[in-house]
mmCIF file of C-alpha atoms in Angstrom:
data_model
loop_
_atom_site.group_PDB
_atom_site.id
_atom_site.type_symbol
_atom_site.label_atom_id
_atom_site.label_comp_id
_atom_site.label_asym_id
_atom_site.label_seq_id
_atom_site.Cartn_x
_atom_site.Cartn_y
_atom_site.Cartn_z
ATOM 1 C CA MET A 209 -0.087 0.064 -0.023
ATOM 2 C CA LEU A 210 2.770 2.400 0.920
ATOM 3 C CA TYR A 211 4.665 1.624 -2.263
ATOM 4 C CA GLY A 212 1.585 2.315 -4.280
ATOM 5 C CA ALA A 213 1.046 5.668 -2.546
ATOM 6 C CA MET A 214 4.635 6.706 -3.158
ATOM 7 C CA LYS A 215 4.471 5.558 -6.715
ATOM 8 C CA MET A 216 1.430 7.853 -7.237
ATOM 9 C CA SER A 217 3.107 10.841 -5.581
ATOM 10 C CA VAL A 218 6.823 10.583 -6.072
ATOM 11 C CA GLY A 219 6.702 8.601 -9.257
ATOM 12 C CA ALA A 220 4.037 10.777 -10.844
ATOM 13 C CA GLY A 221 5.872 13.928 -9.749
ATOM 14 C CA LEU A 222 9.161 12.807 -11.329
ATOM 15 C CA LYS A 223 7.460 11.931 -14.636
ATOM 16 C CA ALA A 224 5.553 15.180 -14.669
ATOM 17 C CA ALA A 225 8.634 17.397 -13.880
ATOM 18 C CA PHE A 226 11.361 15.524 -15.878
ATOM 19 C CA ARG A 227 9.362 13.603 -18.530
ATOM 20 C CA PRO A 228 11.795 10.750 -18.706
ATOM 21 C CA TRP A 229 11.795 8.771 -22.059
ATOM 22 C CA VAL A 230 11.927 4.995 -22.017
ATOM 23 C CA GLU A 231 12.809 2.397 -24.649
ATOM 24 C CA GLY A 232 12.344 -1.346 -24.335
ATOM 25 C CA LYS A 233 9.667 -1.284 -21.687
ATOM 26 C CA GLU A 234 8.050 -4.315 -23.435
ATOM 27 C CA HIS A 235 11.073 -6.419 -22.237
ATOM 28 C CA VAL A 236 9.833 -6.193 -18.617
ATOM 29 C CA PRO A 237 7.653 -9.215 -17.941
ATOM 30 C CA ALA A 238 4.064 -8.473 -16.844
ATOM 31 C CA SER A 239 4.553 -11.100 -14.049
ATOM 32 C CA GLY A 240 7.198 -13.331 -12.512
ATOM 33 C CA PRO A 241 10.690 -12.615 -11.326
ATOM 34 C CA ALA A 242 13.349 -10.641 -13.245
ATOM 35 C CA ILE A 243 16.617 -8.889 -12.398
ATOM 36 C CA LEU A 244 17.108 -5.363 -13.628
ATOM 37 C CA ALA A 245 20.858 -4.814 -13.924
ATOM 38 C CA SER A 246 21.615 -1.124 -14.541
ATOM 39 C CA ASN A 247 24.504 1.305 -14.825
ATOM 40 C CA HIS A 248 24.585 3.760 -11.981
ATOM 41 C CA LEU A 249 25.137 7.487 -12.680
ATOM 42 C CA SER A 250 23.015 9.236 -10.042
ATOM 43 C CA PHE A 251 21.270 8.841 -6.686
ATOM 44 C CA SER A 252 18.058 9.462 -8.717
ATOM 45 C CA ASP A 253 18.441 6.183 -10.727
ATOM 46 C CA SER A 254 16.596 4.262 -8.087
ATOM 47 C CA PHE A 255 13.595 6.576 -8.447
ATOM 48 C CA PHE A 256 13.429 7.174 -12.195
ATOM 49 C CA LEU A 257 13.563 3.472 -13.124
ATOM 50 C CA PRO A 258 10.612 2.391 -10.893
ATOM 51 C CA ALA A 259 8.719 5.593 -11.961
ATOM 52 C CA VAL A 260 8.483 4.498 -15.595
ATOM 53 C CA LEU A 261 7.562 0.854 -14.894
ATOM 54 C CA ASP A 262 4.158 -0.489 -13.935
ATOM 55 C CA ARG A 263 5.598 -3.184 -11.552
ATOM 56 C CA ARG A 264 7.259 -2.689 -8.193
ATOM 57 C CA VAL A 265 11.057 -2.700 -8.244
ATOM 58 C CA THR A 266 13.040 -3.457 -5.147
ATOM 59 C CA PHE A 267 16.605 -2.221 -4.660
ATOM 60 C CA ILE A 268 19.011 -2.848 -1.810
ATOM 61 C CA ALA A 269 19.890 0.202 0.356
ATOM 62 C CA LYS A 270 22.051 0.889 3.376
ATOM 63 C CA ALA A 271 20.543 0.125 6.673
ATOM 64 C CA GLU A 272 21.575 3.558 7.945
ATOM 65 C CA TYR A 273 18.812 5.104 5.807
ATOM 66 C CA PHE A 274 16.297 3.256 7.917
ATOM 67 C CA ASN A 275 17.876 3.574 11.403
ATOM 68 C CA ALA A 276 18.313 7.315 11.799
ATOM 69 C CA PRO A 277 16.948 8.713 15.101
ATOM 70 C CA GLY A 278 14.134 11.219 15.494
ATOM 71 C CA VAL A 279 11.239 12.342 13.377
ATOM 72 C CA LYS A 280 13.452 13.016 10.410
ATOM 73 C CA GLY A 281 14.807 9.545 10.634
ATOM 74 C CA LYS A 282 11.421 7.966 10.683
ATOM 75 C CA LEU A 283 10.348 10.058 7.716
ATOM 76 C CA THR A 284 13.449 9.013 5.814
ATOM 77 C CA ALA A 285 12.854 5.358 6.631
ATOM 78 C CA ALA A 286 9.252 5.572 5.530
ATOM 79 C CA PHE A 287 10.254 7.275 2.262
ATOM 80 C CA PHE A 288 12.844 4.611 1.388
ATOM 81 C CA LYS A 289 10.459 1.799 2.256
ATOM 82 C CA GLY A 290 7.740 3.486 0.180
ATOM 83 C CA VAL A 291 9.850 3.697 -2.930
ATOM 84 C CA GLY A 292 10.972 0.035 -2.726
ATOM 85 C CA GLN A 293 14.260 0.095 -0.968
ATOM 86 C CA LEU A 294 15.285 -2.897 1.101
ATOM 87 C CA PRO A 295 17.538 -2.195 4.154
ATOM 88 C CA VAL A 296 20.701 -4.331 4.464
ATOM 89 C CA ASP A 297 23.297 -4.013 7.186
ATOM 90 C CA ARG A 298 26.601 -3.498 5.472
ATOM 91 C CA SER A 299 28.771 -3.241 8.632
ATOM 92 C CA GLY A 300 30.542 -6.462 7.953
ATOM 93 C CA ALA A 301 31.735 -6.859 4.425
ATOM 94 C CA ARG A 302 31.199 -10.649 3.974
ATOM 95 C CA GLY A 303 28.153 -10.870 6.122
ATOM 96 C CA ALA A 304 26.656 -7.847 4.351
ATOM 97 C CA GLY A 305 27.187 -9.404 0.999
ATOM 98 C CA GLU A 306 25.461 -12.585 2.039
ATOM 99 C CA ALA A 307 22.555 -10.601 3.604
ATOM 100 C CA ALA A 308 22.185 -8.601 0.272
ATOM 101 C CA ILE A 309 22.197 -11.761 -1.797
ATOM 102 C CA ASN A 310 19.706 -13.539 0.414
ATOM 103 C CA SER A 311 17.411 -10.543 0.380
ATOM 104 C CA ALA A 312 17.561 -10.357 -3.317
ATOM 105 C CA ILE A 313 16.772 -14.059 -3.695
ATOM 106 C CA ALA A 314 13.734 -13.713 -1.419
ATOM 107 C CA VAL A 315 12.432 -10.795 -3.533
ATOM 108 C CA LEU A 316 12.771 -12.942 -6.751
ATOM 109 C CA GLU A 317 11.259 -16.048 -5.143
ATOM 110 C CA ARG A 318 8.099 -13.963 -4.462
ATOM 111 C CA GLY A 319 7.947 -13.379 -8.224
ATOM 112 C CA GLU A 320 8.895 -9.699 -7.995
ATOM 113 C CA LEU A 321 11.431 -7.520 -9.862
ATOM 114 C CA PHE A 322 14.835 -6.878 -8.252
ATOM 115 C CA GLY A 323 17.100 -3.915 -9.207
ATOM 116 C CA ILE A 324 20.876 -4.080 -8.843
ATOM 117 C CA TYR A 325 23.865 -1.957 -9.914
ATOM 118 C CA PRO A 326 26.639 -4.402 -10.974
ATOM 119 C CA GLU A 327 29.219 -1.613 -10.621
ATOM 120 C CA GLY A 328 28.520 -1.437 -6.945
ATOM 121 C CA THR A 329 28.706 2.298 -6.715
ATOM 122 C CA ARG A 330 27.938 5.343 -8.793
ATOM 123 C CA SER A 331 30.218 6.085 -11.591
ATOM 124 C CA PRO A 332 32.579 8.948 -10.644
ATOM 125 C CA ASP A 333 32.810 10.366 -14.226
ATOM 126 C CA GLY A 334 29.996 9.007 -16.310
ATOM 127 C CA ARG A 335 31.941 6.040 -17.773
ATOM 128 C CA LEU A 336 30.983 2.435 -17.288
ATOM 129 C CA TYR A 337 33.109 0.393 -14.840
ATOM 130 C CA ARG A 338 33.712 -3.240 -14.438
ATOM 131 C CA GLY A 339 30.878 -5.155 -12.758
ATOM 132 C CA LYS A 340 31.354 -6.926 -9.468
ATOM 133 C CA PRO A 341 30.671 -10.621 -9.998
ATOM 134 C CA GLY A 342 29.564 -11.578 -6.438
ATOM 135 C CA GLY A 343 26.044 -10.170 -6.262
ATOM 136 C CA LEU A 344 24.402 -10.156 -9.676
ATOM 137 C CA ALA A 345 25.768 -13.472 -10.880
ATOM 138 C CA ARG A 346 25.137 -15.399 -7.729
ATOM 139 C CA VAL A 347 21.552 -14.046 -7.524
ATOM 140 C CA ALA A 348 20.909 -14.888 -11.166
ATOM 141 C CA LEU A 349 22.273 -18.423 -10.866
ATOM 142 C CA ALA A 350 20.488 -19.186 -7.504
ATOM 143 C CA THR A 351 17.072 -18.103 -8.860
ATOM 144 C CA GLY A 352 17.221 -18.673 -12.651
ATOM 145 C CA ALA A 353 15.607 -15.278 -13.073
ATOM 146 C CA PRO A 354 16.200 -13.549 -16.422
ATOM 147 C CA VAL A 355 18.556 -10.532 -16.377
ATOM 148 C CA LEU A 356 17.398 -7.387 -18.066
ATOM 149 C CA PRO A 357 20.340 -4.968 -18.898
ATOM 150 C CA VAL A 358 19.249 -1.313 -18.240
ATOM 151 C CA ALA A 359 20.953 1.936 -19.305
ATOM 152 C CA MET A 360 20.243 5.190 -17.454
ATOM 153 C CA ILE A 361 20.903 8.050 -19.791
ATOM 154 C CA ASP A 362 21.932 11.584 -18.524
ATOM 155 C CA THR A 363 20.676 11.182 -15.013
ATOM 156 C CA GLU A 364 24.051 12.411 -13.690
ATOM 157 C CA LYS A 365 23.306 15.796 -15.434
ATOM 158 C CA ILE A 366 20.210 16.481 -13.487
ATOM 159 C CA GLN A 367 22.042 17.254 -10.238
ATOM 160 C CA PRO A 368 25.793 17.308 -10.515
ATOM 161 C CA PRO A 369 28.013 17.363 -7.345
ATOM 162 C CA GLY A 370 27.720 20.680 -5.614
ATOM 163 C CA LYS A 371 24.393 21.597 -7.178
ATOM 164 C CA VAL A 372 21.427 21.983 -4.762
ATOM 165 C CA VAL A 373 18.695 22.690 -7.241
ATOM 166 C CA PRO A 374 18.276 19.935 -9.807
ATOM 167 C CA LYS A 375 18.267 20.821 -13.519
ATOM 168 C CA LEU A 376 14.974 20.144 -15.313
ATOM 169 C CA MET A 377 15.808 18.076 -18.269
ATOM 170 C CA ARG A 378 14.705 14.681 -19.828
ATOM 171 C CA PRO A 379 16.775 11.696 -18.712
ATOM 172 C CA GLY A 380 16.311 8.395 -20.582
ATOM 173 C CA ILE A 381 16.047 4.724 -19.750
ATOM 174 C CA ARG A 382 16.824 1.919 -22.226
ATOM 175 C CA ILE A 383 15.822 -1.657 -21.282
ATOM 176 C CA GLY A 384 17.413 -4.463 -23.226
ATOM 177 C CA ALA A 385 16.108 -7.921 -24.025
ATOM 178 C CA PRO A 386 16.341 -10.498 -21.207
ATOM 179 C CA LEU A 387 19.523 -12.552 -20.860
ATOM 180 C CA ASP A 388 19.056 -16.202 -19.918
ATOM 181 C CA PHE A 389 21.840 -17.734 -17.804
ATOM 182 C CA THR A 390 20.049 -20.915 -16.758
ATOM 183 C CA ARG A 391 22.784 -22.836 -18.695
ATOM 184 C CA TYR A 392 25.094 -21.959 -15.784
ATOM 185 C CA GLN A 393 22.793 -22.929 -12.910
ATOM 186 C CA GLY A 394 24.540 -25.116 -10.290
ATOM 187 C CA MET A 395 27.936 -23.460 -11.076
ATOM 188 C CA GLU A 396 27.682 -20.613 -8.492
ATOM 189 C CA GLY A 397 31.006 -21.729 -7.019
ATOM 190 C CA ASP A 398 32.857 -21.299 -10.255
ATOM 191 C CA ARG A 399 34.521 -17.846 -10.193
ATOM 192 C CA PHE A 400 35.165 -17.956 -13.911
ATOM 193 C CA ILE A 401 31.451 -18.466 -14.626
ATOM 194 C CA LEU A 402 30.561 -15.586 -12.274
ATOM 195 C CA ARG A 403 32.997 -13.306 -14.124
ATOM 196 C CA SER A 404 31.780 -14.471 -17.471
ATOM 197 C CA LEU A 405 28.108 -13.810 -16.684
ATOM 198 C CA THR A 406 28.894 -10.416 -15.172
ATOM 199 C CA ASP A 407 30.908 -9.371 -18.189
ATOM 200 C CA GLU A 408 28.197 -10.381 -20.601
ATOM 201 C CA VAL A 409 25.723 -8.237 -18.690
ATOM 202 C CA MET A 410 28.116 -5.261 -18.595
ATOM 203 C CA TYR A 411 28.677 -5.501 -22.323
ATOM 204 C CA ALA A 412 24.931 -5.462 -22.912
ATOM 205 C CA ILE A 413 24.640 -2.351 -20.626
ATOM 206 C CA MET A 414 27.509 -0.653 -22.572
ATOM 207 C CA LYS A 415 25.762 -1.254 -25.939
ATOM 208 C CA LEU A 416 22.526 0.258 -24.564
ATOM 209 C CA SER A 417 24.189 3.236 -22.817
ATOM 210 C CA GLY A 418 26.975 4.096 -25.337
ATOM 211 C CA GLN A 419 29.313 4.745 -22.419
ATOM 212 C CA GLU A 420 33.023 4.285 -22.540
ATOM 213 C CA TYR A 421 33.912 1.091 -20.702
ATOM 214 C CA VAL A 422 36.759 1.063 -18.121
ATOM 215 C CA ASP A 423 38.076 -2.307 -17.011
ATOM 216 C CA ILE A 424 38.619 -1.481 -13.371
ATOM 217 C CA TYR A 425 36.184 -1.288 -10.472
ATOM 218 C CA ALA A 426 34.382 2.092 -9.876
ATOM 219 C CA THR A 427 35.553 1.991 -6.190
ATOM 220 C CA VAL A 428 39.180 1.822 -7.325
ATOM 221 C CA ALA A 429 38.610 4.754 -9.738
ATOM 222 C CA LYS A 430 37.066 6.889 -6.901
ATOM 223 C CA ARG A 431 40.050 6.125 -4.668
ATOM 224 C CA GLU A 432 42.454 7.070 -7.339
ATOM 225 C CA LEU A 433 40.585 10.291 -8.022
ATOM 226 C CA ALA A 434 40.527 11.095 -4.325
ATOM 227 C CA ASP A 435 44.296 10.400 -3.970
ATOM 228 C CA ALA A 436 45.047 12.605 -7.018
ATOM 229 C CA ALA A 437 42.990 15.459 -5.542
ATOM 230 C CA LYS A 438 44.848 15.211 -2.267
ATOM 231 C CA GLY A 439 48.147 15.160 -4.062
ATOM 232 C CA GLY A 440 47.100 18.236 -6.127
ATOM 233 C CA ALA A 441 46.081 20.067 -3.002
ATOM 234 C CA GLY A 442 49.301 19.218 -1.265
ATOM 235 C CA THR A 443 51.350 20.546 -4.222
ATOM 236 C CA GLU A 444 49.354 23.779 -4.329
ATOM 237 C CA GLU A 445 49.906 24.340 -0.574
ATOM 238 C CA GLY A 446 53.617 23.615 -0.971
#
């Protein structure tokens, strides 16, 4: 009920204000489980994608969004639950990963749509980075659910870093044909299979988005950019 209310309010508001265009909506099944594997350019990606679809989409979100104290914390938690975010405690790296995978499997076993960003974090510069094999591949193999590659287009331009007021412009969403990986089921323990599956999905996303592909993880790129910024600041001060 809460998701429906938020869909009518937040979703309708986003569509009215930004008028996002969408291609490939027919690839999303009318019923049954499916994984929406998307590039990640902006915080708003998790709102624009559900806004243009008729079915509920569940994403994983940090538990901190749901545990903040006070009235503001309760309102924030209600908002994230309302837009289909699922809290997962990420305090322990391995335990958090298992919790996220189990939560995703539960969503798909209920016959619902699950959204995931294989890059693991937002792109620091608009390019497409290497997908992490642990989450997407393991969930796909454990459930047999089809994987739909998704490309978010220009969402990073709506509210660039440092900008408080979002820019009113039309972002886009391209949804590709479903990828079937049932031929790999039962091979979740093979890291080469996990890597191959993930790379196939990332290639499909790249074809849809037109992004330049970088064969390193986005987390590594962010760390390198942060180190370079620190080094530059140190040089200027010196």
